[in-house]
PDB file of N, CA and C in Angstrom:
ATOM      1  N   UNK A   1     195.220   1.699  65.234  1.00 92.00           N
ATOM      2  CA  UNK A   1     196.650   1.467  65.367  1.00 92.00           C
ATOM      3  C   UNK A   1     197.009   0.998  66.769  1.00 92.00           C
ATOM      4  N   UNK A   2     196.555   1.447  67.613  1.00 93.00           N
ATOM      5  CA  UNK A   2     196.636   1.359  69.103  1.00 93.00           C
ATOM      6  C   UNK A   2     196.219  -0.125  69.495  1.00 93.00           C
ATOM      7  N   UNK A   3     195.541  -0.489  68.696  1.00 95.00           N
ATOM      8  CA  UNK A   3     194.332  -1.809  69.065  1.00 95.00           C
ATOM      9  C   UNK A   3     195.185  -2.985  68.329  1.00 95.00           C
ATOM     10  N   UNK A   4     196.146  -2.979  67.289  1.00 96.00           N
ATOM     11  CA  UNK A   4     197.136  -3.665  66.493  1.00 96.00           C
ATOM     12  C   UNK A   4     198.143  -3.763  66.981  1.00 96.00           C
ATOM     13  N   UNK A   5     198.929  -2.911  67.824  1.00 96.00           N
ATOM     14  CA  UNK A   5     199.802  -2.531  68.943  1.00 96.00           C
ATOM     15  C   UNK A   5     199.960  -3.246  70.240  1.00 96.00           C
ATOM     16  N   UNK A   6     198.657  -3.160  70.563  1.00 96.00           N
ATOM     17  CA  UNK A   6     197.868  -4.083  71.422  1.00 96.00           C
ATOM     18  C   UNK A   6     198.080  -5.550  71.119  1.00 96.00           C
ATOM     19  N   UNK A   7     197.375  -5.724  70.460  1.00 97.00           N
ATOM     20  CA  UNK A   7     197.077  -7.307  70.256  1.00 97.00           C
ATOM     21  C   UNK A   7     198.339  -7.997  69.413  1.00 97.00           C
ATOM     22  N   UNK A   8     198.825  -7.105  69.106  1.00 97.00           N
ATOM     23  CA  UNK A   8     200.724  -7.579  68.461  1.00 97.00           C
ATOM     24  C   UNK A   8     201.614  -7.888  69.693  1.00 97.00           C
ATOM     25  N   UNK A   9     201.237  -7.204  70.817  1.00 97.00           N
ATOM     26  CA  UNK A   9     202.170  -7.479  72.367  1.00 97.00           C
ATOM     27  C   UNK A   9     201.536  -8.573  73.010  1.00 97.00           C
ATOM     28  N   UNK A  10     199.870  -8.483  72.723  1.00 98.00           N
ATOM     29  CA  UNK A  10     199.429  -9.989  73.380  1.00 98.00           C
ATOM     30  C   UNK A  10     199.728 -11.327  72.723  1.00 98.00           C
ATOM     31  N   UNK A  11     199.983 -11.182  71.458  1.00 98.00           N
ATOM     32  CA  UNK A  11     200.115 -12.363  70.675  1.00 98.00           C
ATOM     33  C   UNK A  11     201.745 -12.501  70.796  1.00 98.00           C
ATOM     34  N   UNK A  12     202.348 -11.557  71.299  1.00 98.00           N
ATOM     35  CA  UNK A  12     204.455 -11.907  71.681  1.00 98.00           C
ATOM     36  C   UNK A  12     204.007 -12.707  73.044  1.00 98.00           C
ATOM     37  N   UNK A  13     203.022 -12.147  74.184  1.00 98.00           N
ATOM     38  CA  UNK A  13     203.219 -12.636  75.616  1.00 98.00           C
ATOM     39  C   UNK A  13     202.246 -14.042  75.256  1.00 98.00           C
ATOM     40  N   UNK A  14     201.212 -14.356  74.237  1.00 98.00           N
ATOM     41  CA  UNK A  14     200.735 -16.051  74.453  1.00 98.00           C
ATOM     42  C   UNK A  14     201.745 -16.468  73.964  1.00 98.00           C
ATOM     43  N   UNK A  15     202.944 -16.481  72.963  1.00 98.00           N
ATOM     44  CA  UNK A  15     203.642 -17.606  72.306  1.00 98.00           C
ATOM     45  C   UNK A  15     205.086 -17.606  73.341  1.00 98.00           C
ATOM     46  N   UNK A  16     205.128 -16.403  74.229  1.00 98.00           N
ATOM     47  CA  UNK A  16     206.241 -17.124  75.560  1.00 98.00           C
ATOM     48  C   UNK A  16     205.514 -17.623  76.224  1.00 98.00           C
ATOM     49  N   UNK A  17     204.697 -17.784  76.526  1.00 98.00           N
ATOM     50  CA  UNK A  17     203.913 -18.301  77.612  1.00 98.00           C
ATOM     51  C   UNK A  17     203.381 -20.064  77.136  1.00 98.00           C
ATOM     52  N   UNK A  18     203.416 -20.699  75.852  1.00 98.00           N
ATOM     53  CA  UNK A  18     203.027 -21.413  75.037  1.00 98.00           C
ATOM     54  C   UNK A  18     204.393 -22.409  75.178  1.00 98.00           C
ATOM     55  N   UNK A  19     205.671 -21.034  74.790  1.00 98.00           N
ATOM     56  CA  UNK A  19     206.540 -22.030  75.364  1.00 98.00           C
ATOM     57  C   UNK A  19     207.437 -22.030  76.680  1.00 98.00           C
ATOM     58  N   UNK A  20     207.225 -21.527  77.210  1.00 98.00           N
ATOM     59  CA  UNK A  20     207.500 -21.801  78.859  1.00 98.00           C
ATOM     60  C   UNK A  20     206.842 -22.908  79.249  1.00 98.00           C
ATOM     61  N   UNK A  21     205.116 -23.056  78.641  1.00 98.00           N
ATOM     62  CA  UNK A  21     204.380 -24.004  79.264  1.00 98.00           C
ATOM     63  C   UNK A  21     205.209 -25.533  78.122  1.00 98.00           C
ATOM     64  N   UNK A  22     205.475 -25.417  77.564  1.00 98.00           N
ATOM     65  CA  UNK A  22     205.811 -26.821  76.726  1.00 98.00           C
ATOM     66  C   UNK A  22     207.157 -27.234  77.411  1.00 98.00           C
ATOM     67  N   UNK A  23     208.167 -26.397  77.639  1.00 98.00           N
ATOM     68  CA  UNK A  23     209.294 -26.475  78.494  1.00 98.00           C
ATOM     69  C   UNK A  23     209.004 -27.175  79.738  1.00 98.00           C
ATOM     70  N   UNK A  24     208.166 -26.428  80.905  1.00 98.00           N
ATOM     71  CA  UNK A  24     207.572 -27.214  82.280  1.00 98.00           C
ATOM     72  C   UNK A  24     207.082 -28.501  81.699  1.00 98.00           C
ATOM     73  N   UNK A  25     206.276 -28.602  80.734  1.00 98.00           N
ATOM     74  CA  UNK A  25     205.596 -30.181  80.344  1.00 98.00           C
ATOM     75  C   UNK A  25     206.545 -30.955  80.354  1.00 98.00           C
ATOM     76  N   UNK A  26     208.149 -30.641  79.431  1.00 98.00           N
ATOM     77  CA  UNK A  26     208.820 -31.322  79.345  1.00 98.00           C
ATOM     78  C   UNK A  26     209.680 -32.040  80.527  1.00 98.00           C
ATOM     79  N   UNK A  27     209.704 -31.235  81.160  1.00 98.00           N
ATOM     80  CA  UNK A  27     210.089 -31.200  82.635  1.00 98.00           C
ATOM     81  C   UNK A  27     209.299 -32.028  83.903  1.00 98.00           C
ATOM     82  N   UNK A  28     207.758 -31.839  83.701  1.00 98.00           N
ATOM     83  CA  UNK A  28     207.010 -32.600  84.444  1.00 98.00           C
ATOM     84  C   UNK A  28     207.131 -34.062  83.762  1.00 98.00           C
ATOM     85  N   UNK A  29     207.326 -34.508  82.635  1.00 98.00           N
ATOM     86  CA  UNK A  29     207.639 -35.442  82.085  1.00 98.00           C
ATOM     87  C   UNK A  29     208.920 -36.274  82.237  1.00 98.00           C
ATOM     88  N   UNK A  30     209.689 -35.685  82.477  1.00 98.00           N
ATOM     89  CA  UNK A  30     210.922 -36.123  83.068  1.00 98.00           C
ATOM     90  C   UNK A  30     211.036 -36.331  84.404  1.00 98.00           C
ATOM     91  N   UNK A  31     210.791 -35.449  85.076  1.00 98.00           N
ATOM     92  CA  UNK A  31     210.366 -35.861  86.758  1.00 98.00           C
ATOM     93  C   UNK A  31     209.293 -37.380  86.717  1.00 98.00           C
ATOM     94  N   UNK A  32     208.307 -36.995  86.515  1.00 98.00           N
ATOM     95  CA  UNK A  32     207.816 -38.649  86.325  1.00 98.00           C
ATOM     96  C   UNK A  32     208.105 -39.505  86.157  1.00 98.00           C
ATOM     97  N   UNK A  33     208.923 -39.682  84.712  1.00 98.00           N
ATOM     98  CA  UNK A  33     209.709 -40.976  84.836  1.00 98.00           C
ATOM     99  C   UNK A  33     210.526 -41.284  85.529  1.00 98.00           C
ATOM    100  N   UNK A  34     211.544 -40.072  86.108  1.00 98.00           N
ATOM    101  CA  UNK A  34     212.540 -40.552  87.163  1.00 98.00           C
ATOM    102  C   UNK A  34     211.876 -41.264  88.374  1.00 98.00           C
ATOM    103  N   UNK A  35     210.541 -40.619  89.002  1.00 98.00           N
ATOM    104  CA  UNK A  35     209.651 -41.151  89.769  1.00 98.00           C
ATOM    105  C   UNK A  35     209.260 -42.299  89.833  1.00 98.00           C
ATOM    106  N   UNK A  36     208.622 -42.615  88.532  1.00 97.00           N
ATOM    107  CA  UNK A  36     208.808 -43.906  88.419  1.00 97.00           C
ATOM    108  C   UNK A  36     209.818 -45.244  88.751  1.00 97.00           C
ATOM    109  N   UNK A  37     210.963 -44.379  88.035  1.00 97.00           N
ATOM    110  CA  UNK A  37     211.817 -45.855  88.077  1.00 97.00           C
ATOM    111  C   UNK A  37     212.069 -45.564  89.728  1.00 97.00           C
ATOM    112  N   UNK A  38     212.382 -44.665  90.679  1.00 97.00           N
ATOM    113  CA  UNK A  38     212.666 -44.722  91.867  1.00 97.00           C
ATOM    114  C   UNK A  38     211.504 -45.411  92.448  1.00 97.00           C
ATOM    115  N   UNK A  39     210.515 -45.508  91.852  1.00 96.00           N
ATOM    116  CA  UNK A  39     209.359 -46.411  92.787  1.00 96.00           C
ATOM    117  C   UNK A  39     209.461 -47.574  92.488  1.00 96.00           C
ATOM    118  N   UNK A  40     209.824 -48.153  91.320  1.00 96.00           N
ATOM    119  CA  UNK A  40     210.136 -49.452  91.322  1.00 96.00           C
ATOM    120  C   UNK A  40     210.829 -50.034  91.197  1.00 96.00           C
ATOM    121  N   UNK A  41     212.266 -48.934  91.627  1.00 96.00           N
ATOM    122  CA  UNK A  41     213.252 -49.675  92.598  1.00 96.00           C
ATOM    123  C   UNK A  41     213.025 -50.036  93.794  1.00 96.00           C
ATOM    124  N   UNK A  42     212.517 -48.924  94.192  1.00 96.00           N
ATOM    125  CA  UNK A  42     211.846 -49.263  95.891  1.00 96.00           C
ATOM    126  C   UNK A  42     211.205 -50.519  96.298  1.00 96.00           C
ATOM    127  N   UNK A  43     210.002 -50.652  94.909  1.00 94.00           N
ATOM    128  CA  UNK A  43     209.146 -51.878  95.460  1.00 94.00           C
ATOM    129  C   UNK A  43     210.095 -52.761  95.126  1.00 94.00           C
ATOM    130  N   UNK A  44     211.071 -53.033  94.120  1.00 94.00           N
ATOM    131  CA  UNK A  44     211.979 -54.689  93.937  1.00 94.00           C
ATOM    132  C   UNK A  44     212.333 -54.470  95.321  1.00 94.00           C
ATOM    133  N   UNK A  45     212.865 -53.687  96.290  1.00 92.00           N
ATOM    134  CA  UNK A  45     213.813 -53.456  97.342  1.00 92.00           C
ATOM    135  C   UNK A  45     212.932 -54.030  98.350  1.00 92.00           C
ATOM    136  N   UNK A  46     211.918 -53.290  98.262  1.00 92.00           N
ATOM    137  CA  UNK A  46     211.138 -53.831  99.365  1.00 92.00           C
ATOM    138  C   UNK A  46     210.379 -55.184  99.339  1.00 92.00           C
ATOM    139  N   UNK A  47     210.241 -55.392  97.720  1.00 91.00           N
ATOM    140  CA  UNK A  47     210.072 -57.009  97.659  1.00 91.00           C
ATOM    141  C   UNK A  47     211.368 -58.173  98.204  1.00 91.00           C
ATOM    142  N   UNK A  48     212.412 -57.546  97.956  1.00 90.00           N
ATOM    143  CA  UNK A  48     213.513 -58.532  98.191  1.00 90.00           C
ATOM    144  C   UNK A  48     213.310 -58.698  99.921  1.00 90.00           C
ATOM    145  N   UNK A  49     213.241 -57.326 100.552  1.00 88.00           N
ATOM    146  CA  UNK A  49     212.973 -57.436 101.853  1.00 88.00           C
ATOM    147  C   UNK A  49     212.027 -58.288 102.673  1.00 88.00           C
ATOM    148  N   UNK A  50     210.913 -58.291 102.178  1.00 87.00           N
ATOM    149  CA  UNK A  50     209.689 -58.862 102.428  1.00 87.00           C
ATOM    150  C   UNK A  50     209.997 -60.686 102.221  1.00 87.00           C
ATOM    151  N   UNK A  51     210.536 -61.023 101.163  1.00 87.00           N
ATOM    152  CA  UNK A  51     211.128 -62.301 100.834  1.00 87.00           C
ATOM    153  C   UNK A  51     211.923 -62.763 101.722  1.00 87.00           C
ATOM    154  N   UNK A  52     212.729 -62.004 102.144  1.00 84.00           N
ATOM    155  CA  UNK A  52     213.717 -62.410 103.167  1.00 84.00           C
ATOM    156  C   UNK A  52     213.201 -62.711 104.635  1.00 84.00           C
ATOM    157  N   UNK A  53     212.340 -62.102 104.760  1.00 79.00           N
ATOM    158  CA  UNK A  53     211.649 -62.151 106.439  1.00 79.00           C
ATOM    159  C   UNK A  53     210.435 -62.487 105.815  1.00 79.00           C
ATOM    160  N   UNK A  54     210.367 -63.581 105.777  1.00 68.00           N
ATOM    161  CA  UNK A  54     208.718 -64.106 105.333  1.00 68.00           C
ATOM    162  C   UNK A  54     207.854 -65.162 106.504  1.00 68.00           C
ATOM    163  N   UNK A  55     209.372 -65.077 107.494  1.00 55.00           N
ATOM    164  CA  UNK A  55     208.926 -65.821 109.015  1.00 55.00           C
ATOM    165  C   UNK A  55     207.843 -64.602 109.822  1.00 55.00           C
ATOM    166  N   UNK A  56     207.971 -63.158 109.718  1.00 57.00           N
ATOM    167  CA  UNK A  56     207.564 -62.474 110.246  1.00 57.00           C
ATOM    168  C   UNK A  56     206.573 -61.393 109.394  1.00 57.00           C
ATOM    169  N   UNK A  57     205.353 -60.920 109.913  1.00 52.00           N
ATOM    170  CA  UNK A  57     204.350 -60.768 109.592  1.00 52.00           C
ATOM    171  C   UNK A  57     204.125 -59.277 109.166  1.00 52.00           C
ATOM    172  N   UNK A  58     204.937 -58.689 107.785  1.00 48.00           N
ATOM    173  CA  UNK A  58     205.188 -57.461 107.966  1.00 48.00           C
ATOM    174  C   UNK A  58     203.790 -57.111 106.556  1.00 48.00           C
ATOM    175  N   UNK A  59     203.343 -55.948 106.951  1.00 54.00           N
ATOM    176  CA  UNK A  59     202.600 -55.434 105.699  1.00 54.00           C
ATOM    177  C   UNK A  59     202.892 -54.155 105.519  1.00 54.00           C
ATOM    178  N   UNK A  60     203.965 -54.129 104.711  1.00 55.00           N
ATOM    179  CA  UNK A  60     204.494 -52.833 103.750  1.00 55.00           C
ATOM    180  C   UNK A  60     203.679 -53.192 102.413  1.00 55.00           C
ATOM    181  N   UNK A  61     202.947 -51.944 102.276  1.00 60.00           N
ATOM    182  CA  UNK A  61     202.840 -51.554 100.965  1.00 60.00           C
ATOM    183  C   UNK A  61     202.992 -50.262 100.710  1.00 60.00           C
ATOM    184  N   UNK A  62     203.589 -49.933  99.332  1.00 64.00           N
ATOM    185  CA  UNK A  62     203.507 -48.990  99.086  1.00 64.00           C
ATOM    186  C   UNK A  62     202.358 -48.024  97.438  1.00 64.00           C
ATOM    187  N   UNK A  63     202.134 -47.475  97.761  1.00 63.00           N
ATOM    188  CA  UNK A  63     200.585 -46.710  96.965  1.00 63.00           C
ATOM    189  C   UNK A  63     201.316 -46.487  95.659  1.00 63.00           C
ATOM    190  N   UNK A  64     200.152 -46.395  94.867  1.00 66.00           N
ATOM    191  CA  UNK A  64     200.399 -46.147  93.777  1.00 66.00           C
ATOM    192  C   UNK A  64     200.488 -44.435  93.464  1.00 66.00           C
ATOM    193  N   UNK A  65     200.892 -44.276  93.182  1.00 67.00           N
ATOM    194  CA  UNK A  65     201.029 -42.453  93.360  1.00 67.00           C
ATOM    195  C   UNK A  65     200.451 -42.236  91.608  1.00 67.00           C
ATOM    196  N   UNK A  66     200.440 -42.738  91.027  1.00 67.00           N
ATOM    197  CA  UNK A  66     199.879 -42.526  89.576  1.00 67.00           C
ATOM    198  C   UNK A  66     197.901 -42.360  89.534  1.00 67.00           C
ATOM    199  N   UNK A  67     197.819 -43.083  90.602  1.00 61.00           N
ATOM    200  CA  UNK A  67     196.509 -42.695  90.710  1.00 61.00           C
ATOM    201  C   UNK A  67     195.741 -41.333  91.441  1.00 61.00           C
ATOM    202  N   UNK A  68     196.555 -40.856  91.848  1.00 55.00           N
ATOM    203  CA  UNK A  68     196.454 -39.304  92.535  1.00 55.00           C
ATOM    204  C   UNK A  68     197.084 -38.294  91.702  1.00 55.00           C
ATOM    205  N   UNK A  69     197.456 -38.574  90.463  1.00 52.00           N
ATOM    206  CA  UNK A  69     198.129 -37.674  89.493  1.00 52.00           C
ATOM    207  C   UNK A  69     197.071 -37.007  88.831  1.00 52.00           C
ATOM    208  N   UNK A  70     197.117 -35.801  88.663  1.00 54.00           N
ATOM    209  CA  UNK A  70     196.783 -34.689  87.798  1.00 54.00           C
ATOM    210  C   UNK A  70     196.945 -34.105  86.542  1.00 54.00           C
ATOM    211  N   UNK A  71     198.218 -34.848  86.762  1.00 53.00           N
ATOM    212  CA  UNK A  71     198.499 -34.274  84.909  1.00 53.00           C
ATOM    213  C   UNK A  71     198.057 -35.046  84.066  1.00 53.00           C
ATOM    214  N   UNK A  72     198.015 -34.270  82.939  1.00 56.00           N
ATOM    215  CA  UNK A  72     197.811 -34.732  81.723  1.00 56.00           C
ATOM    216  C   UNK A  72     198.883 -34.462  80.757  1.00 56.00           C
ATOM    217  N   UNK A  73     199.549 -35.725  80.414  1.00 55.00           N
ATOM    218  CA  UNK A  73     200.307 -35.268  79.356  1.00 55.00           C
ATOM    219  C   UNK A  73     199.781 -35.072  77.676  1.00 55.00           C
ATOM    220  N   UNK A  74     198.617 -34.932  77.739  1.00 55.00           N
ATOM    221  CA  UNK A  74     197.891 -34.675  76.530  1.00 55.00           C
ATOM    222  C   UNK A  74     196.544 -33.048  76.399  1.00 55.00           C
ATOM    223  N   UNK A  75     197.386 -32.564  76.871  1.00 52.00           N
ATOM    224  CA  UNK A  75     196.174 -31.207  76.958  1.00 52.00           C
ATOM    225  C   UNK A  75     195.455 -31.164  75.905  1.00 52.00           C
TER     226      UNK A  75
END
């Protein structure tokens, strides 16, 4: 009985924990894309910039940050 008791409280704490973690996913998923589009606003911005002063010898780039990413949106 004790051991059913048990494993009835562990199986309540994996399915909050199952969805807390699907919640953050959703969340890290949304941060990303906002990320995204702020990066490539940046680069049109900084392309328009670069266009404009093309008399002078500037090398802005900016990194790809998708390649230093960790997540997986497919666990």
């Amino acid at each position: 009985m004790v051991m059913e008791r048990l494993n009835s409280n562990l199986y309540l704490q994996n399915c909050y924990i199952m969805k807390e973690n699907e919640k953050l996913r959703k969340k890290a998923q949304v941060l990303n894309q906002e990320n995204q589009a702020l990066l490539s606003e940046l680069k049109q911005k900084l392309s328009k910039a670069n266009n404009n002063s093309k008399g002078k010898n500037s090398a802005n780039t900016i990194p790809d940050l998708n390649l230093s990413s960790t997540s997986n949106p497919n666990p």
